[in-house]
CSV table of C-alpha atoms in Angstrom, one decimal:
chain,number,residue,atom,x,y,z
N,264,UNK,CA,2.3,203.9,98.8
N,265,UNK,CA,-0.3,201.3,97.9
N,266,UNK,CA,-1.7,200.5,101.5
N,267,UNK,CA,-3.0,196.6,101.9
N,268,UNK,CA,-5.1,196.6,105.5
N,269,UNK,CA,-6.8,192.9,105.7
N,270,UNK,CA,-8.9,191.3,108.9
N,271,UNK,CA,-9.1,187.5,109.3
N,272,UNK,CA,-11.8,187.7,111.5
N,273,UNK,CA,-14.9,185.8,112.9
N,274,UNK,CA,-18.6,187.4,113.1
N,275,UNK,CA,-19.2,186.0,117.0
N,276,UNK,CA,-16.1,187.3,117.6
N,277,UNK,CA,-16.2,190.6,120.1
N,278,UNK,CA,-12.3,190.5,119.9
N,279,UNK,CA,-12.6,191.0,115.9
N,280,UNK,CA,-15.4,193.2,116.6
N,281,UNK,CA,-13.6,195.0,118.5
N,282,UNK,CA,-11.1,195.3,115.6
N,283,UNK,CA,-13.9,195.7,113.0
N,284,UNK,CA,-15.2,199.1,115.3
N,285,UNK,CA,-11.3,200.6,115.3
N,286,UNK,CA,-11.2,200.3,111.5
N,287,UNK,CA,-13.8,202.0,111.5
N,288,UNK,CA,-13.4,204.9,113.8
N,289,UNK,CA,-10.4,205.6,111.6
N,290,UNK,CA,-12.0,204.8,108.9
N,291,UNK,CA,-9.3,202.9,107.2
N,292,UNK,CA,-10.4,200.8,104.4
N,293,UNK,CA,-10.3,197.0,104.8
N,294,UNK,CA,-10.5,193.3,103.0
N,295,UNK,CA,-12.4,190.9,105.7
N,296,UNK,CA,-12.4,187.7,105.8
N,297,UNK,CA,-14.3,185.7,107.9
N,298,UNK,CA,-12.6,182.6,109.1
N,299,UNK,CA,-14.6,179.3,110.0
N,300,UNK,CA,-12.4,178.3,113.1
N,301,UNK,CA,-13.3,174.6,112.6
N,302,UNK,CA,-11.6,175.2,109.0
N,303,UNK,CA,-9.3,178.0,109.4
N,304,UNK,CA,-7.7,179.1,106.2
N,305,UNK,CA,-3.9,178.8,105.3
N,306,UNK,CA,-3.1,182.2,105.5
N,307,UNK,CA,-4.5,182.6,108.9
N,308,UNK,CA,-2.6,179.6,110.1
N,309,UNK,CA,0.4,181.1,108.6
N,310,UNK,CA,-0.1,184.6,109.4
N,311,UNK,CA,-0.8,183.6,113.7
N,312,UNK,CA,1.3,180.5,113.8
N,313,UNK,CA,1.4,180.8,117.8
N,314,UNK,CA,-2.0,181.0,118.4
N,315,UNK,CA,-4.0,179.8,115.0
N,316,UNK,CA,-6.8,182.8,116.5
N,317,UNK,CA,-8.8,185.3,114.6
N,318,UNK,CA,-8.5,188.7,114.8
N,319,UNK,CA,-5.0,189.3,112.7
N,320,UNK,CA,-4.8,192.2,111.1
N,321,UNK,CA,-2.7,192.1,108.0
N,322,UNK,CA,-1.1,195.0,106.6
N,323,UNK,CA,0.9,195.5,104.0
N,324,UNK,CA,1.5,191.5,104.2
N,325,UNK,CA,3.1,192.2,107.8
N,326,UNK,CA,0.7,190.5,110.4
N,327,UNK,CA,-0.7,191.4,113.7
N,328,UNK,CA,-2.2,189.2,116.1
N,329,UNK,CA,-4.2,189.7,119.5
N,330,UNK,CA,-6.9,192.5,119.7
N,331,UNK,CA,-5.2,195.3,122.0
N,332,UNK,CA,-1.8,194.9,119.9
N,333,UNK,CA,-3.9,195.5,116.6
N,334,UNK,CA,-5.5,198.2,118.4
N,335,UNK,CA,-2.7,200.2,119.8
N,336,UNK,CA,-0.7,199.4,116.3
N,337,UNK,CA,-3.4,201.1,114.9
N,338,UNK,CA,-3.2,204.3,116.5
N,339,UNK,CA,0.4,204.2,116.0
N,340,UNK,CA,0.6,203.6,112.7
N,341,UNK,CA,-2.8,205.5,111.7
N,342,UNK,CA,-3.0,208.8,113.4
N,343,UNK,CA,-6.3,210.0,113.1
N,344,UNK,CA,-9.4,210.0,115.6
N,345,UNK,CA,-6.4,209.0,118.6
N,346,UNK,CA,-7.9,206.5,120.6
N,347,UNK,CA,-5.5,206.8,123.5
N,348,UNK,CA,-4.8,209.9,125.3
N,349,UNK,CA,-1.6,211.3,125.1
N,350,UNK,CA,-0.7,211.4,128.5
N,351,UNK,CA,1.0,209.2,129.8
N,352,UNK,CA,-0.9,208.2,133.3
N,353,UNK,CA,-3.8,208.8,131.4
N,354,UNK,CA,-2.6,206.0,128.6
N,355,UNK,CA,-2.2,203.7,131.7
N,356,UNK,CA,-5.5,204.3,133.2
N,357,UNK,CA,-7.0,203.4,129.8
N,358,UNK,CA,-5.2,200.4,129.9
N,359,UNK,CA,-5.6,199.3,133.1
N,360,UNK,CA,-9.4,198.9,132.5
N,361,UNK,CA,-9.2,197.8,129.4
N,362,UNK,CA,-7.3,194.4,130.5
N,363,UNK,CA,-9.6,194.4,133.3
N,364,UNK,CA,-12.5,193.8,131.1
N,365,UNK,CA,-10.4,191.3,129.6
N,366,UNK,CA,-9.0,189.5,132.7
N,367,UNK,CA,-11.6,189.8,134.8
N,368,UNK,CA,-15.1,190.6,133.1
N,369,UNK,CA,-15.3,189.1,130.2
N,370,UNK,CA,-13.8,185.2,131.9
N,371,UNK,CA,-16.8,185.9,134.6
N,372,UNK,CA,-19.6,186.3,132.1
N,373,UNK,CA,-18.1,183.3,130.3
N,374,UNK,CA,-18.0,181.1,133.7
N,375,UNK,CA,-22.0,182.4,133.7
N,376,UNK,CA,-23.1,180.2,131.2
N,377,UNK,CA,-21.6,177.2,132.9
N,378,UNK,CA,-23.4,177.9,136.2
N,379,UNK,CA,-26.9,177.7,137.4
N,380,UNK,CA,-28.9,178.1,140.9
N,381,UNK,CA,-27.1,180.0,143.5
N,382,UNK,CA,-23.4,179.5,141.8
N,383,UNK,CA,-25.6,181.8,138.7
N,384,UNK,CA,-26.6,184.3,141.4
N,385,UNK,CA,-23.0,184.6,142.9
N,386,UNK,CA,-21.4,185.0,139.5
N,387,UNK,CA,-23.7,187.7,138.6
N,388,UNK,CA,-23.0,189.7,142.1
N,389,UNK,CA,-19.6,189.0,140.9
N,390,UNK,CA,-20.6,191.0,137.5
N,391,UNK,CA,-22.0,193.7,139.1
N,392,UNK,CA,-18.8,194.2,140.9
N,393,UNK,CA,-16.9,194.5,138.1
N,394,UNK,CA,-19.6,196.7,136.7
N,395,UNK,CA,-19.5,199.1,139.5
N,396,UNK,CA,-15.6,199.4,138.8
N,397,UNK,CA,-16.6,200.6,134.7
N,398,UNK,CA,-19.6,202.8,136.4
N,399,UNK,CA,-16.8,204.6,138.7
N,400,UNK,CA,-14.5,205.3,135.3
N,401,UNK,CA,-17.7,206.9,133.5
N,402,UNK,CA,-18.3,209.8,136.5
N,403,UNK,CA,-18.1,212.9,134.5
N,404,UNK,CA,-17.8,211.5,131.3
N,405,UNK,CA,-19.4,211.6,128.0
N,406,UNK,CA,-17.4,207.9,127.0
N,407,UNK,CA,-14.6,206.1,129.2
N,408,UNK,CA,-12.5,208.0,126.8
N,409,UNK,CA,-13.8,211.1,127.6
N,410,UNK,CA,-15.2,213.9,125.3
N,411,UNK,CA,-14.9,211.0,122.5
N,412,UNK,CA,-14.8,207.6,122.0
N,413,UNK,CA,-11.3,206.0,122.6
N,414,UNK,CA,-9.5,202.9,123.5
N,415,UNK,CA,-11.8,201.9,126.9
N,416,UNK,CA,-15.0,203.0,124.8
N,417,UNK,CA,-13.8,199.9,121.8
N,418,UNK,CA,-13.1,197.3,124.3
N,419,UNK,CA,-16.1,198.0,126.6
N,420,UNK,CA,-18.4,197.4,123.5
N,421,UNK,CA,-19.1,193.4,125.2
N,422,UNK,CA,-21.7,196.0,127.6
N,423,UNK,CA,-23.6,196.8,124.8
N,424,UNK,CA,-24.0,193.2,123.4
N,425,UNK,CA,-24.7,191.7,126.7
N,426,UNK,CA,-27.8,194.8,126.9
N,427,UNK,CA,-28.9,193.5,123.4
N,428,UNK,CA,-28.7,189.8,123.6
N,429,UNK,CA,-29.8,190.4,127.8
N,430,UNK,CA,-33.1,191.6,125.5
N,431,UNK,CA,-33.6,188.4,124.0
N,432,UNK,CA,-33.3,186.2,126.9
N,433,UNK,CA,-34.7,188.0,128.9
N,434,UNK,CA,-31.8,187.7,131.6
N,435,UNK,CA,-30.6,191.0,132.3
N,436,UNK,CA,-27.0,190.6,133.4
N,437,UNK,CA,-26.2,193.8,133.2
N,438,UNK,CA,-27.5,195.6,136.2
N,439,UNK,CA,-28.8,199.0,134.2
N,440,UNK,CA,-30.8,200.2,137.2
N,441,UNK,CA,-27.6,200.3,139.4
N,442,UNK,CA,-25.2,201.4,137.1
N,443,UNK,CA,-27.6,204.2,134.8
N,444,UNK,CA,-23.9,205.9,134.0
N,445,UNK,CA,-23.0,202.6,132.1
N,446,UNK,CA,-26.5,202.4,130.5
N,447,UNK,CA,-26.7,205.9,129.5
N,448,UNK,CA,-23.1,205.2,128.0
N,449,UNK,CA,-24.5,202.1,126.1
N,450,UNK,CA,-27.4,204.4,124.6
N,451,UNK,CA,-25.0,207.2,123.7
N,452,UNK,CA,-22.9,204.7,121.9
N,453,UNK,CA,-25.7,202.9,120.0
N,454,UNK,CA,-26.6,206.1,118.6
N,455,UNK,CA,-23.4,205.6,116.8
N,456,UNK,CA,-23.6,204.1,112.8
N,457,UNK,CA,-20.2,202.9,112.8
N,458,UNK,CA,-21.1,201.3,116.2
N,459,UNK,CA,-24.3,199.6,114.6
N,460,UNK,CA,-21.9,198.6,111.9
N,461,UNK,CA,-19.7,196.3,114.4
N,462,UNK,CA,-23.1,194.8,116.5
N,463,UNK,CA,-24.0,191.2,115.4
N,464,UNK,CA,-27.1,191.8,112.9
N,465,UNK,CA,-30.6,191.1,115.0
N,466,UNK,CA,-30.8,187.7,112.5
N,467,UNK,CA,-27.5,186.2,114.1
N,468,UNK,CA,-28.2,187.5,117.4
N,469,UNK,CA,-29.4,184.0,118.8
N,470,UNK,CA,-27.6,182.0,117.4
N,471,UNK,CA,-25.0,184.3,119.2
N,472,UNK,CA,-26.3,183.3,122.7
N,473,UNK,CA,-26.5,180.1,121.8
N,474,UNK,CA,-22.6,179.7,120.7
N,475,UNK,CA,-21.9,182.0,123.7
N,476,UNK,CA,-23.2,179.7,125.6
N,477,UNK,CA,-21.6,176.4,124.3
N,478,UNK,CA,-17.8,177.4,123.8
N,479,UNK,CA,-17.3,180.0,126.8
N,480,UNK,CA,-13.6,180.3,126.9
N,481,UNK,CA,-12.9,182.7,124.2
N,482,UNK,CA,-14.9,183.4,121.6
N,483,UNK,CA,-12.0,183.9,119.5
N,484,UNK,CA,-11.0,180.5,118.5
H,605,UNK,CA,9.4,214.5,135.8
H,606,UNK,CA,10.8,212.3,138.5
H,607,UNK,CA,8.9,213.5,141.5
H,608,UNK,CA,7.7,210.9,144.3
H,609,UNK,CA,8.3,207.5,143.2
H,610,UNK,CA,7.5,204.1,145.2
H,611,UNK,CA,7.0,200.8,144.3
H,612,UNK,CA,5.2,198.3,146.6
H,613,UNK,CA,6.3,195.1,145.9
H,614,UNK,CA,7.4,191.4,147.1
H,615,UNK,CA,10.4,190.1,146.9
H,616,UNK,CA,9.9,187.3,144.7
H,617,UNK,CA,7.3,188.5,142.5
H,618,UNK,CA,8.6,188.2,138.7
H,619,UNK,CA,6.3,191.2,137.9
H,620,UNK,CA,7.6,193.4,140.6
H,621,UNK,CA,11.1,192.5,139.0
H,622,UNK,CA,9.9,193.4,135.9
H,623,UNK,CA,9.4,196.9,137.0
H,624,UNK,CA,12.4,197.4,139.0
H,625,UNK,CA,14.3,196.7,135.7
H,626,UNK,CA,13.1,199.1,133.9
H,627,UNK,CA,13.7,201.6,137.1
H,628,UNK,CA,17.3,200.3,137.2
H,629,UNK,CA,17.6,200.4,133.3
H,630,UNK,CA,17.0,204.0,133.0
H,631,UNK,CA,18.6,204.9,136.7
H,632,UNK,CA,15.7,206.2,138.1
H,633,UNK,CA,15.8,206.8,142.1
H,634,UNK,CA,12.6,205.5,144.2
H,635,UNK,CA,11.6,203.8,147.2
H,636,UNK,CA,11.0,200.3,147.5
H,637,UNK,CA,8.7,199.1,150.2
H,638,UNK,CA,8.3,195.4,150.5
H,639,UNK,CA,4.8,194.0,151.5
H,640,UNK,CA,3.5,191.2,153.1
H,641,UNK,CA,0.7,189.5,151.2
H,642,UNK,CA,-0.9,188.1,154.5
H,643,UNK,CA,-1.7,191.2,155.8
H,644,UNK,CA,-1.5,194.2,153.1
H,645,UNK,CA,-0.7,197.6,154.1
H,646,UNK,CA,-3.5,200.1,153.9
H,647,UNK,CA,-1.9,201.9,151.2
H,648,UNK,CA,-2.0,199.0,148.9
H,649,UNK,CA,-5.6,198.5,149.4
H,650,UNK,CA,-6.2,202.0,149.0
H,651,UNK,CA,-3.6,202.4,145.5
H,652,UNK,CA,-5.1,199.2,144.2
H,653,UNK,CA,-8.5,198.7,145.2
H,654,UNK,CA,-9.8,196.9,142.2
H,655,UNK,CA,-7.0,193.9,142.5
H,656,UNK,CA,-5.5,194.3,145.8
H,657,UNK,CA,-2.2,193.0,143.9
H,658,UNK,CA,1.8,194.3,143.9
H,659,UNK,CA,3.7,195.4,142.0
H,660,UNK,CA,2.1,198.9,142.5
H,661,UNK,CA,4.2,202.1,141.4
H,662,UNK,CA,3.1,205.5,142.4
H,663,UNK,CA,4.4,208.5,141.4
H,664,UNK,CA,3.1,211.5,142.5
H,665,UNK,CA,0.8,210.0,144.9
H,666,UNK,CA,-1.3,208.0,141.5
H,667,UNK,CA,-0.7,204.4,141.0
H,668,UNK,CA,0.1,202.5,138.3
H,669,UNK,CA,-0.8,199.1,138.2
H,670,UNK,CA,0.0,195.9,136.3
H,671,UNK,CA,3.7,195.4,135.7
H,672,UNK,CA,3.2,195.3,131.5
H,673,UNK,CA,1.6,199.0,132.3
H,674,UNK,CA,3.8,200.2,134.6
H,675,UNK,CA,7.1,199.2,132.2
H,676,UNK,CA,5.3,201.0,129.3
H,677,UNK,CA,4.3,203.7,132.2
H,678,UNK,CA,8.1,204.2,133.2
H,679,UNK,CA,9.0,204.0,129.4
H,680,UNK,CA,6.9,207.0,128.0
H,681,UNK,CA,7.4,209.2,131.3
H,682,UNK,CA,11.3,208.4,130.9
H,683,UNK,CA,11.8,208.0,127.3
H,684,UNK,CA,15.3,209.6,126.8
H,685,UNK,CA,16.4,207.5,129.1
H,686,UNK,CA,17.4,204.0,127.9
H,687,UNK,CA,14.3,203.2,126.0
H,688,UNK,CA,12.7,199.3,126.5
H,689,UNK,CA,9.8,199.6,123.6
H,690,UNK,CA,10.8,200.4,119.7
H,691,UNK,CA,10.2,202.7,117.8
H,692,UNK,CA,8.3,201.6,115.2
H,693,UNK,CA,4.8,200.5,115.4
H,694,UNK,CA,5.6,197.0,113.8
H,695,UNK,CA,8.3,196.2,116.4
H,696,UNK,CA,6.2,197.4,118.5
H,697,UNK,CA,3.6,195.5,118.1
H,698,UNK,CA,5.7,192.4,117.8
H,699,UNK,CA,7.2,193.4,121.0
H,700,UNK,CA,3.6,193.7,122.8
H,701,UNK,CA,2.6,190.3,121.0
H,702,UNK,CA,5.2,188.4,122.5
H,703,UNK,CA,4.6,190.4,126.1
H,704,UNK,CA,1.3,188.7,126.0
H,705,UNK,CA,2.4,185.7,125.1
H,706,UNK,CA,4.7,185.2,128.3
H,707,UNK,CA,1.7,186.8,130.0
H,708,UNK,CA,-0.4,184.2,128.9
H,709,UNK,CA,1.4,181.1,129.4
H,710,UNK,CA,4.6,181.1,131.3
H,711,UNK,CA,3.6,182.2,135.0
H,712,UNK,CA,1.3,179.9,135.0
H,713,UNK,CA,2.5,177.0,133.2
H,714,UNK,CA,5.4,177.3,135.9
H,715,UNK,CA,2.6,177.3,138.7
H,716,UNK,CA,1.6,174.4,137.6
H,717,UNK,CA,5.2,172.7,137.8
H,718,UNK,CA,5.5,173.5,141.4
H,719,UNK,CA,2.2,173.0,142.1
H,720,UNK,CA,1.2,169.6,140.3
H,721,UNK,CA,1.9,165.8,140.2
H,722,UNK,CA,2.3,163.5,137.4
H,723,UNK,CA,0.1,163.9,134.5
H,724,UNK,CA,-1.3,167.5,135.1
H,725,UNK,CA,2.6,168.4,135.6
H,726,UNK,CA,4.1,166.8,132.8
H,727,UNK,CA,2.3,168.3,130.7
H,728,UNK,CA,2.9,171.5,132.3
H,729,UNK,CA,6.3,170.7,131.5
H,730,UNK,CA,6.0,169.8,128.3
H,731,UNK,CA,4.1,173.2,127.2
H,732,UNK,CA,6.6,175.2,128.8
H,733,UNK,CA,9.5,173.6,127.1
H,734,UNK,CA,7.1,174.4,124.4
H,735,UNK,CA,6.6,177.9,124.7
H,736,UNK,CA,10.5,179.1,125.6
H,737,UNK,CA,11.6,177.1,122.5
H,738,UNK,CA,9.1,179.6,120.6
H,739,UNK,CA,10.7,182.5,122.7
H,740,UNK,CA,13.9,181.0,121.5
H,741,UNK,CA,13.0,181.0,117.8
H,742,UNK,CA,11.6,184.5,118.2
H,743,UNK,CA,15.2,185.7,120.0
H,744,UNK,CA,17.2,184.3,116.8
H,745,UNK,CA,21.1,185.7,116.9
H,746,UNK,CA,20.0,188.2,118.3
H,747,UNK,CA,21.7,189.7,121.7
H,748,UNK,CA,18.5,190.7,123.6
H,749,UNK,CA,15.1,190.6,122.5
H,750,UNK,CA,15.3,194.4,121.6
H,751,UNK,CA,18.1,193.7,119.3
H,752,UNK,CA,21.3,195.1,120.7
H,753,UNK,CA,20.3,196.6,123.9
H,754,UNK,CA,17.4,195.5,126.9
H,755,UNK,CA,14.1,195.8,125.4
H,756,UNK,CA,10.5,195.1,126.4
H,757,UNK,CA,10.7,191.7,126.1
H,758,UNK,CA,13.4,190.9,127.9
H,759,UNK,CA,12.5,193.1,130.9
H,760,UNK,CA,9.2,191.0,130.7
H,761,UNK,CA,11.3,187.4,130.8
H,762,UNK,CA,14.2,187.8,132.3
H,763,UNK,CA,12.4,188.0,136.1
H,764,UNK,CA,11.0,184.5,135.1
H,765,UNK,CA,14.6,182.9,135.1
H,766,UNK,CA,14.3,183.4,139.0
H,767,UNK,CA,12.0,180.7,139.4
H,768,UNK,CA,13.9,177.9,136.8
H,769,UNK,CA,15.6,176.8,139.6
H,770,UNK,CA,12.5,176.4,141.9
H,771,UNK,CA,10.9,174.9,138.5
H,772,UNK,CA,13.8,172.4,137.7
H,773,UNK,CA,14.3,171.3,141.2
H,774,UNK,CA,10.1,170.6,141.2
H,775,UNK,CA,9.7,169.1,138.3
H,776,UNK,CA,12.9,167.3,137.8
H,777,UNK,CA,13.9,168.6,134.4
H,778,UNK,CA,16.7,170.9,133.2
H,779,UNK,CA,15.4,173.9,131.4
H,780,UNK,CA,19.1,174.7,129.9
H,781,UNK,CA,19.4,171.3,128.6
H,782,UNK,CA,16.2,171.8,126.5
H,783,UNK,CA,17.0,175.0,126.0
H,784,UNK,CA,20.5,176.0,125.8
H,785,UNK,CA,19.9,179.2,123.5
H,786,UNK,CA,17.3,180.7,126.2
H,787,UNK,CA,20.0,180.3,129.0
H,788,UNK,CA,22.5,181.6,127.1
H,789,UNK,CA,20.4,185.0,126.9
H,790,UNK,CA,19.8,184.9,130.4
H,791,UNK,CA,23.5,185.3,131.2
H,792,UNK,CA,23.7,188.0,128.9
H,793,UNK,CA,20.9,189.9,130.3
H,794,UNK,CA,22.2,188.5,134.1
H,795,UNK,CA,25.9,190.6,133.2
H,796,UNK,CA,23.8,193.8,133.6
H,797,UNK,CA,23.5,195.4,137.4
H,798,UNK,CA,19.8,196.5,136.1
H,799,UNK,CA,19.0,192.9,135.5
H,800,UNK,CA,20.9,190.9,138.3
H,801,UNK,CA,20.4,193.9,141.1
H,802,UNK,CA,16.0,193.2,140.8
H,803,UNK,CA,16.4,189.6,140.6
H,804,UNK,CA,16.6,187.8,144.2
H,805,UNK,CA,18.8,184.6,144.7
H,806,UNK,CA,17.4,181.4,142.6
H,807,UNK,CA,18.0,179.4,146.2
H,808,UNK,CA,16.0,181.7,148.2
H,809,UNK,CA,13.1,181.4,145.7
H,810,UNK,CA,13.0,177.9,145.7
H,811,UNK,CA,13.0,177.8,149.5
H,812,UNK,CA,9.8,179.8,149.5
H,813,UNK,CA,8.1,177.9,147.0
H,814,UNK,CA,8.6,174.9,149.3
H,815,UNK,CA,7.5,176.7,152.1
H,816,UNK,CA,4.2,177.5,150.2
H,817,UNK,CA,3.8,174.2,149.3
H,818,UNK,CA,3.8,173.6,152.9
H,819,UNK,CA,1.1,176.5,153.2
H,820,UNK,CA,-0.9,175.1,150.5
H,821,UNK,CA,-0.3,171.2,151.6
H,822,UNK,CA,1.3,170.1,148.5
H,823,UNK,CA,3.9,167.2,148.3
């Protein structure tokens, strides 16, 4: 059968990154399009009618929407390089720190931009709580998903952008000298080509910071 | 396979409901053990250091946490029994979409009903009309959300129908009058001991809620 595997997504995305990475891990090929969320297209409004966001993943005309529901669809649905374990209390483990990146670390480092002064220093002690939590997963481990990259590994890739764009302004959020399991992750993982594939280029990386900076909430839109 | 099983929990909390359910659903034995939220037990602490939240299940001495996990927890360990999540990847997915979506929106537009005045909670209202009438659309003819029998979605709605009355009563609205099709399911899903056993009593509810509003010194 004639597969059709399509991505609306958004370059400053990490949620279609995130999506971008998977794809690529299986190595399924893919149409992108990038949407301009002040001008989304037609088919993006029509394919995510409840939300209007970017990523959906289309396939085979039958859209998905929301990053973790693309994700696990795709291991269901693609059965190579699994990136969640089989196990069941292993499966909710993986889950379990994967939403609280999403629930609780990534809303943090968004509040961050918006603070300043002590209310800055607070929210970053608050960061490196939550980074002490990934750290704790990573004991004994190659990647959060063990001997190979899986599932925690895909969503966790926000540490390795906050490393690279913590670089450029010269803010490190990310505490590497307290957590050197988390960094030696992050330098395991950039060793990666398909991993490079899904950074933001060095040219964009700014103006990264910069939109980061402006529109917090979600920077899927 | 079935082992130790407890679930620490609170009476009125729609996510511990959610996870009863699915115990109930499949008729699988295990201990409740109700906790107070001003002064956790040291197990709780210890099963869920990172959030310090219920519902917690633990089986086996590990715990699960977050109710969406736990239901897809119990699902794959007891997945002869009764299953809540299709089979196929596209439902699936469908089913997990619209999970998040009443993750995302209805706990805490209905916070803000009870909670708010005026503005801020008319427009709560407004949105969660809103939002069920999407949850009606996405229900159809159907019986349950999972077609014929309980499914994933439901298990992750239904508890919610606990706090209409508490909602209605706050915000001065009717939620059946909006939407009739949505109350309609309810009673469906309400006909089945899984489903009205793991809900508590829509009066009781309310009476907390304006006993936290009290707590919280809200009018």
């Amino acid at each position: 059968m004639e597969e059709e595997v399509k991505l609306h997504g958004m370059w400053a995305s990490p949620f279609s990154r995130r999506v971008e990475l998977a794809l690529k891990l299986k190595a399924i090929p893919y149409q992108y399009i990038e949407e301009d969320l002040s001008n989304k297209t037609p088919s993006l409004l029509r394919y995510n009618p409840v939300h209007k966001k970017v990523p959906v993943l289309v396939h085979n005309d039958k859209p998905v929407a929301e990053s973790m529901v693309i994700i696990e669809y795709m291991d269901e649905t693609w059965e190579n390089n699994p990136f969640l374990p089989r196990d069941p209390y292993e499966r909710a483990m993986a889950r379990f720190y994967a939403k609280f990146i999403d629930d609780k670390l990534l809303p943090t480092l968004a509040k961050l931009g918006q603070t300043a002064g002590k209310e800055k220093e607070e929210t970053i002690e608050e960061i490196h709580e939550q980074q002490k939590v990934l750290e704790d997963e990573l004991k004994g481990k190659q990647f959060f998903g063990g001997q190979r990259i899986g599932y925690l590994d895909i969503v966790a890739m926000i540490l390795v952008w906050l490393h690279l764009t913590g670089s450029i302004t010269g803010q490190k959020v990310l505490s590497t000298e307290k957590f050197p399991l988390i960094y030696e992750w992050i330098e395991r993982v950039m060793k990666m080509e398909v991993v490079n594939e899904c950074l933001i280029p060095e040219e964009k990386r700014q103006d990264w910071i910069q939109l980061a900076q402006r529109a917090p909430k979600s920077a899927s839109n | 396979m079935a082992g130790e099983l407890v679930l620490l929990d609170f009476w009125p909390s729609p996510f511990g409901m959610r996870s009863r359910i699915a115990l109930a659903e499949k008729g699988i034995p295990y201990e409740y053990r109700e906790e107070d939220l001003r002064n956790k037990s040291d197990l709780l602490l210890q099963m869920n250091p990172v959030h310090k939240k219920i519902p917690v299940l633990i089986h086996n001495g590990k715990p699960v946490c977050e109710s969406v996990i736990q239901v897809q927890y119990i699902d794959e360990v007891w997945h002869d029994k009764a299953p809540l999540i299709p089979s196929d990847p596209y439902q699936r997915a469908v089913a997990r979409f619209w999970v998040d979506f009443i993750d995302k929106k209805i706990y805490e537009l209905g916070s803000k009903i009870w909670k708010t005045k005026g503005e801020e909670q008319a427009n709560a209202k407004k949105e969660f009309i809103e939002c069920l009438k999407l949850l009606e659309g996405e229900l159809g003819d159907k019986t349950y959300f999972g077609g014929e029998s309980l499914g994933y979605v439901d298990v992750a709605l239904v508890p919610f129908y606990s706090w209409f009355y508490a909602y209605e009563k706050c915000g001065d609205f009717s939620i059946e009058a909006e939407c009739p099709k949505m109350i309609a399911w309810v009673k469906r899903c309400m006909q089945k001991e899984s489903v009205a056993k793991s809900l508590p009593d829509q009066e009781k509810v309310y009476e907390f809620i304006l006993q936290l509003k009290k707590v919280f010194g809200i009018e």
